[in-house]
Structures are given as C-alpha cells and as structure tokens.
Amino acid sequence: AQKVTQAQTEISVVEKEDVTLDCVYETRDTTYYLFWYKQPPSGELVFLIRRNSFDEQNEISGRYSWNFQKSTSSFNFTITASQVVDSAVYFCALSPLNNAGNMLTFGGGTRLMVKP
Amino acid sequence: NAGVMQNPRHLVRRRGQEARLRCSPMKGHSHVYWYRQLPEEGLKFMVYLQKENIIDESGMPKERFSAEFPKEGPSILRIQQVVRGDSAAYFCASSLAGTGAYEQYFGPGTRLTVT
C-alpha cells in the first residue's frame, strides 16, 4: 500500500518569506514517481514537478526548489521569496513505475496563504 | 492542442437523481483516470480505464457508481441515486500509456453539488 503524508495542513507567511512544504511517503515499490501539484482558488490542478526514484538530485525552477531524500522518504518543496500569487493548496503525490497503471496517491494537501 | 476536457464544470442534483460526468482525454490518449476530491481533502483515485475496458476500479464505491470509456466518445462517470455525501469535485486525467513513465494530464474538474 502507498501513503503520502503532508503534516502541515495550513501555513501562513508574509510575502517575500521563504516557505517549505513537507511531504513524506510510504511505498513498497522500489521504483516510483513523486509529484507536486498546485491547486489555486480557481480549483484546477497545476502540475509542478515529477521526479523518479532513481534521481535524488535536487531541482530548482525559478523560485521553486525540491529536495528529494530517499533515505527519509521525503520530497519537500520550497518556495523562495513567496508572493501572494503562490497562495494555493499544494499536493504531493506518488505513483508506481510499473505497467499496471500509474494511478496517483495524493497527500491531504497543504494550504499556503501568503499575505501582502 | 486541446487539453483534457470535462463537462459540465458544475452540476447540481437533488438527492436520488443521477449524475453523469464526462471526460474527453487529450488527443491520442487512451488511458483515463478518475479521482474524487471531497471538501477540504486530497484527491482519491477511483477508477482507471482504457478504451472499452476497466483496468482498476479499486477506488470506486461498490454501489451506485459506474464508469465507462467507449470506443468512441468521452469517458463517463455515472452516479445513480446521488446522496449529499457525493458532493465533491471529480477530476479526470488522461495519459498516453499506463506505465508510470507517462504523465497524467488533469482536466479542470466537475464540481457536483447534491441538494
């Protein structure tokens, strides 16, 4: 069975602060993918990143960065110099890397509020 | 290059009615996934379909819910005799193939309200 835990249900920061969203996962699969999605108030799901379990290199994309630590089963997401437009619910997700379908297991989400 | 389309975007049904949610995958995609997001919760997998086949319905409630993906036309998620607890956002995603190497693309969702 797979499980994704986002312990922070809600985070509030002031604009320009850095913020890290935690994600811890459990899986028996040796190979898998990890994802982050953003759900703004409008409700759609915006894909942010996909990382496979073979690649533990950290990734940076503009103000976003991701830290994958296989040893602690964590895939944390940091927003540097947060902006009001970053306010959204962020979901971490996991899928197996096999031929039986890549259905996603989502965490409960972290609601980020960035205040001006 | 149209993305995943879902309609209607909002659907209101009275208790006991039927709800039909449609999902048109991205062009060329033959794999469809349905997820449900209850209020203030994360998304939960419901069912995975390929054209004309249900591959995995382990997340689907045993009663009142059914899904299909015919050879022609959109995938349909059908909820019979809706109850208030069915009120949720239903998301559809499509992918080119069923292995983890292929990304899922999500539609905008259908928000079902049962009154």
Short mmCIF file of C-alpha atoms in Angstrom, two decimals:
data_model
loop_
_atom_site.label_atom_id
_atom_site.label_comp_id
_atom_site.label_asym_id
_atom_site.label_seq_id
_atom_site.Cartn_x
_atom_site.Cartn_y
_atom_site.Cartn_z
CA ALA A 1 0.00 0.00 0.00
CA GLN A 2 1.11 3.52 -0.68
CA LYS A 3 0.67 6.54 1.52
CA VAL A 4 1.58 10.21 1.28
CA THR A 5 1.55 12.44 4.33
CA GLN A 6 1.59 16.21 4.33
CA ALA A 7 1.68 17.02 8.01
CA GLN A 8 1.21 20.77 7.56
CA THR A 9 -2.46 21.38 6.81
CA GLU A 10 -2.11 25.14 6.68
CA ILE A 11 0.81 27.57 6.53
CA SER A 12 0.64 31.34 6.63
CA VAL A 13 3.59 33.53 5.65
CA VAL A 14 4.19 37.13 4.77
CA GLU A 15 5.22 37.99 1.24
CA LYS A 16 8.92 37.54 0.47
CA GLU A 17 9.38 34.93 3.17
CA ASP A 18 10.73 31.52 2.19
CA VAL A 19 8.46 28.58 2.94
CA THR A 20 8.97 24.81 2.85
CA LEU A 21 6.15 22.34 2.39
CA ASP A 22 6.85 18.89 3.75
CA CYS A 23 5.96 15.59 2.11
CA VAL A 24 6.68 12.12 3.48
CA TYR A 25 5.70 8.97 1.63
CA GLU A 26 5.47 5.23 2.15
CA THR A 27 5.68 2.64 -0.58
CA ARG A 28 6.84 -0.93 -1.03
CA ASP A 29 7.77 -0.25 -4.63
CA THR A 30 11.46 0.12 -5.35
CA THR A 31 10.77 2.36 -8.31
CA TYR A 32 8.21 5.13 -8.29
CA TYR A 33 7.47 8.72 -9.23
CA LEU A 34 6.85 11.66 -6.94
CA PHE A 35 4.87 14.75 -7.91
CA TRP A 36 3.83 18.16 -6.69
CA TYR A 37 0.64 19.85 -7.86
CA LYS A 38 -0.75 23.29 -7.12
CA GLN A 39 -4.48 23.91 -6.75
CA PRO A 40 -5.22 27.65 -6.83
CA PRO A 41 -8.55 29.04 -5.61
CA SER A 42 -9.98 28.55 -9.10
CA GLY A 43 -9.81 24.80 -8.44
CA GLU A 44 -7.84 23.33 -11.30
CA LEU A 45 -4.74 21.21 -10.74
CA VAL A 46 -1.47 22.63 -11.97
CA PHE A 47 1.42 20.22 -12.45
CA LEU A 48 4.66 21.48 -10.91
CA ILE A 49 7.17 18.65 -10.98
CA ARG A 50 7.69 14.91 -11.44
CA ARG A 51 10.73 13.14 -10.04
CA ASN A 52 11.59 9.46 -10.39
CA SER A 53 13.03 7.47 -7.53
CA PHE A 54 16.33 6.92 -9.35
CA ASP A 55 17.15 10.59 -9.34
CA GLU A 56 17.90 12.13 -5.98
CA GLN A 57 19.32 15.34 -7.36
CA ASN A 58 17.66 18.44 -6.05
CA GLU A 59 15.88 20.54 -8.60
CA ILE A 60 15.41 24.28 -8.87
CA SER A 61 12.99 26.08 -11.14
CA GLY A 62 12.92 29.82 -10.59
CA ARG A 63 11.67 30.44 -7.06
CA TYR A 64 10.75 26.77 -6.61
CA SER A 65 13.07 24.05 -5.41
CA TRP A 66 12.59 20.43 -4.42
CA ASN A 67 14.60 18.30 -2.05
CA PHE A 68 14.27 14.53 -2.53
CA GLN A 69 15.74 12.37 0.23
CA LYS A 70 15.17 8.69 -0.39
CA SER A 71 16.74 7.76 2.97
CA THR A 72 13.99 9.60 4.83
CA SER A 73 11.26 9.06 2.21
CA SER A 74 10.72 12.77 1.87
CA PHE A 75 10.15 15.09 -1.07
CA ASN A 76 9.97 18.62 0.27
CA PHE A 77 9.09 21.72 -1.71
CA THR A 78 10.49 25.18 -1.01
CA ILE A 79 9.22 28.48 -2.37
CA THR A 80 11.76 31.26 -2.10
CA ALA A 81 10.62 34.86 -1.73
CA SER A 82 6.95 33.90 -1.66
CA GLN A 83 4.36 36.00 -3.45
CA VAL A 84 0.64 36.46 -2.95
CA VAL A 85 0.02 34.52 -6.18
CA ASP A 86 1.59 31.47 -4.53
CA SER A 87 -1.46 31.22 -2.26
CA ALA A 88 -3.00 27.85 -3.05
CA VAL A 89 -3.33 24.29 -1.84
CA TYR A 90 -0.30 22.19 -2.71
CA PHE A 91 -0.49 18.43 -3.11
CA CYS A 92 2.31 15.91 -3.06
CA ALA A 93 1.61 12.63 -4.87
CA LEU A 94 3.17 9.24 -5.58
CA SER A 95 2.74 6.71 -8.37
CA PRO A 96 4.33 3.36 -9.05
CA LEU A 97 6.62 2.86 -12.01
CA ASN A 98 5.11 -0.27 -13.49
CA ASN A 99 2.83 -1.42 -16.24
CA ALA A 100 -0.28 -1.75 -14.14
CA GLY A 101 -1.38 1.83 -14.41
CA ASN A 102 0.12 4.88 -12.83
CA MET A 103 -2.70 5.94 -10.56
CA LEU A 104 -1.63 8.66 -8.18
CA THR A 105 -1.81 8.55 -4.40
CA PHE A 106 -2.20 12.08 -3.07
CA GLY A 107 -1.40 13.60 0.27
CA GLY A 108 -4.02 15.62 2.08
CA GLY A 109 -2.61 18.89 0.85
CA THR A 110 -1.09 21.96 2.48
CA ARG A 111 -2.95 25.25 2.22
CA LEU A 112 -0.45 28.07 1.80
CA MET A 113 -1.56 31.62 2.48
CA VAL A 114 0.82 34.38 1.51
CA LYS A 115 -0.14 37.74 2.97
CA PRO A 116 0.98 41.02 1.46
CA ASN B 1 -3.69 21.25 -28.81
CA ALA B 2 -6.69 20.89 -26.53
CA GLY B 3 -6.13 19.56 -23.04
CA VAL B 4 -8.39 17.26 -21.07
CA MET B 5 -11.97 18.47 -21.22
CA GLN B 6 -14.56 17.86 -18.57
CA ASN B 7 -18.20 18.79 -18.62
CA PRO B 8 -20.18 20.06 -17.06
CA ARG B 9 -17.92 22.18 -14.88
CA HIS B 10 -20.64 22.50 -12.27
CA LEU B 11 -23.54 20.13 -11.72
CA VAL B 12 -26.35 20.41 -9.21
CA ARG B 13 -28.51 17.40 -8.49
CA ARG B 14 -31.20 16.65 -5.96
CA ARG B 15 -30.91 13.59 -3.77
CA GLY B 16 -31.98 10.50 -5.68
CA GLN B 17 -31.20 11.86 -9.14
CA GLU B 18 -28.50 10.60 -11.45
CA ALA B 19 -25.29 12.46 -12.23
CA ARG B 20 -23.31 11.95 -15.44
CA LEU B 21 -19.84 13.42 -15.67
CA ARG B 22 -17.96 13.46 -18.96
CA CYS B 23 -14.28 13.45 -19.69
CA SER B 24 -12.67 13.85 -23.10
CA PRO B 25 -8.98 12.89 -22.89
CA MET B 26 -6.20 14.64 -24.70
CA LYS B 27 -5.88 13.74 -28.34
CA GLY B 28 -4.12 10.43 -28.74
CA HIS B 29 -4.57 9.40 -25.10
CA SER B 30 -6.33 6.12 -24.49
CA HIS B 31 -5.88 5.88 -20.71
CA VAL B 32 -8.24 7.69 -18.36
CA TYR B 33 -8.24 8.04 -14.58
CA TRP B 34 -10.99 9.42 -12.36
CA TYR B 35 -10.29 10.99 -8.97
CA ARG B 36 -12.62 12.42 -6.35
CA GLN B 37 -11.83 15.33 -4.06
CA LEU B 38 -14.12 15.63 -1.08
CA PRO B 39 -14.29 19.08 0.54
CA GLU B 40 -11.06 20.02 2.32
CA GLU B 41 -9.41 16.74 1.37
CA GLY B 42 -6.88 15.46 -1.13
CA LEU B 43 -7.75 13.63 -4.30
CA LYS B 44 -8.56 9.93 -4.11
CA PHE B 45 -8.21 7.53 -7.02
CA MET B 46 -11.48 5.97 -8.15
CA VAL B 47 -11.04 4.11 -11.43
CA TYR B 48 -8.61 3.55 -14.29
CA LEU B 49 -9.89 2.78 -17.77
CA GLN B 50 -8.53 2.11 -21.19
CA LYS B 51 -10.69 2.20 -24.27
CA GLU B 52 -13.63 -0.18 -23.67
CA ASN B 53 -12.00 -1.70 -20.58
CA ILE B 54 -11.99 -1.07 -16.86
CA ILE B 55 -8.47 -1.85 -15.66
CA ASP B 56 -8.68 -0.97 -11.99
CA GLU B 57 -11.77 0.13 -10.07
CA SER B 58 -10.39 -0.47 -6.60
CA GLY B 59 -11.20 3.07 -5.50
CA MET B 60 -14.76 3.09 -6.73
CA PRO B 61 -17.63 2.80 -4.22
CA LYS B 62 -19.29 -0.59 -4.69
CA GLU B 63 -22.78 0.74 -5.21
CA ARG B 64 -24.30 3.50 -7.36
CA PHE B 65 -21.03 4.38 -9.14
CA SER B 66 -20.01 3.16 -12.57
CA ALA B 67 -17.59 4.25 -15.26
CA GLU B 68 -17.09 3.57 -18.91
CA PHE B 69 -14.77 4.60 -21.71
CA PRO B 70 -16.34 3.56 -25.01
CA LYS B 71 -14.53 3.10 -28.27
CA GLU B 72 -15.95 6.38 -29.48
CA GLY B 73 -16.75 9.35 -27.31
CA PRO B 74 -15.83 10.55 -23.86
CA SER B 75 -15.38 8.61 -20.67
CA ILE B 76 -18.45 8.78 -18.43
CA LEU B 77 -18.59 8.59 -14.66
CA ARG B 78 -22.14 7.83 -13.61
CA ILE B 79 -23.54 8.20 -10.12
CA GLN B 80 -27.02 6.83 -9.56
CA GLN B 81 -29.34 7.98 -6.78
CA VAL B 82 -26.95 10.66 -5.56
CA VAL B 83 -26.70 11.45 -1.86
CA ARG B 84 -25.30 14.52 -0.10
CA GLY B 85 -22.03 12.72 0.57
CA ASP B 86 -21.40 12.53 -3.17
CA SER B 87 -20.89 16.30 -3.27
CA ALA B 88 -17.28 16.70 -4.35
CA ALA B 89 -15.00 17.73 -7.18
CA TYR B 90 -14.43 14.96 -9.70
CA PHE B 91 -11.25 15.14 -11.72
CA CYS B 92 -10.37 13.20 -14.79
CA ALA B 93 -6.83 12.68 -16.04
CA SER B 94 -5.53 11.11 -19.21
CA SER B 95 -2.20 9.67 -20.27
CA LEU B 96 -0.61 8.25 -23.38
CA ALA B 97 0.05 4.89 -21.76
CA GLY B 98 -0.47 3.16 -18.45
CA THR B 99 3.06 2.98 -17.17
CA GLY B 100 4.47 5.37 -14.63
CA ALA B 101 6.76 6.88 -17.22
CA TYR B 102 3.83 8.69 -18.80
CA GLU B 103 2.49 11.81 -17.18
CA GLN B 104 -1.17 12.26 -16.35
CA TYR B 105 -2.80 15.45 -17.55
CA PHE B 106 -5.72 16.66 -15.47
CA GLY B 107 -8.95 18.25 -16.58
CA PRO B 108 -10.47 21.25 -14.79
CA GLY B 109 -12.83 19.07 -12.77
CA THR B 110 -16.60 18.83 -12.33
CA ARG B 111 -18.00 20.18 -9.12
CA LEU B 112 -21.03 18.17 -8.10
CA THR B 113 -23.42 19.58 -5.52
CA VAL B 114 -26.19 17.42 -4.19
CA THR B 115 -29.04 19.32 -2.57
#
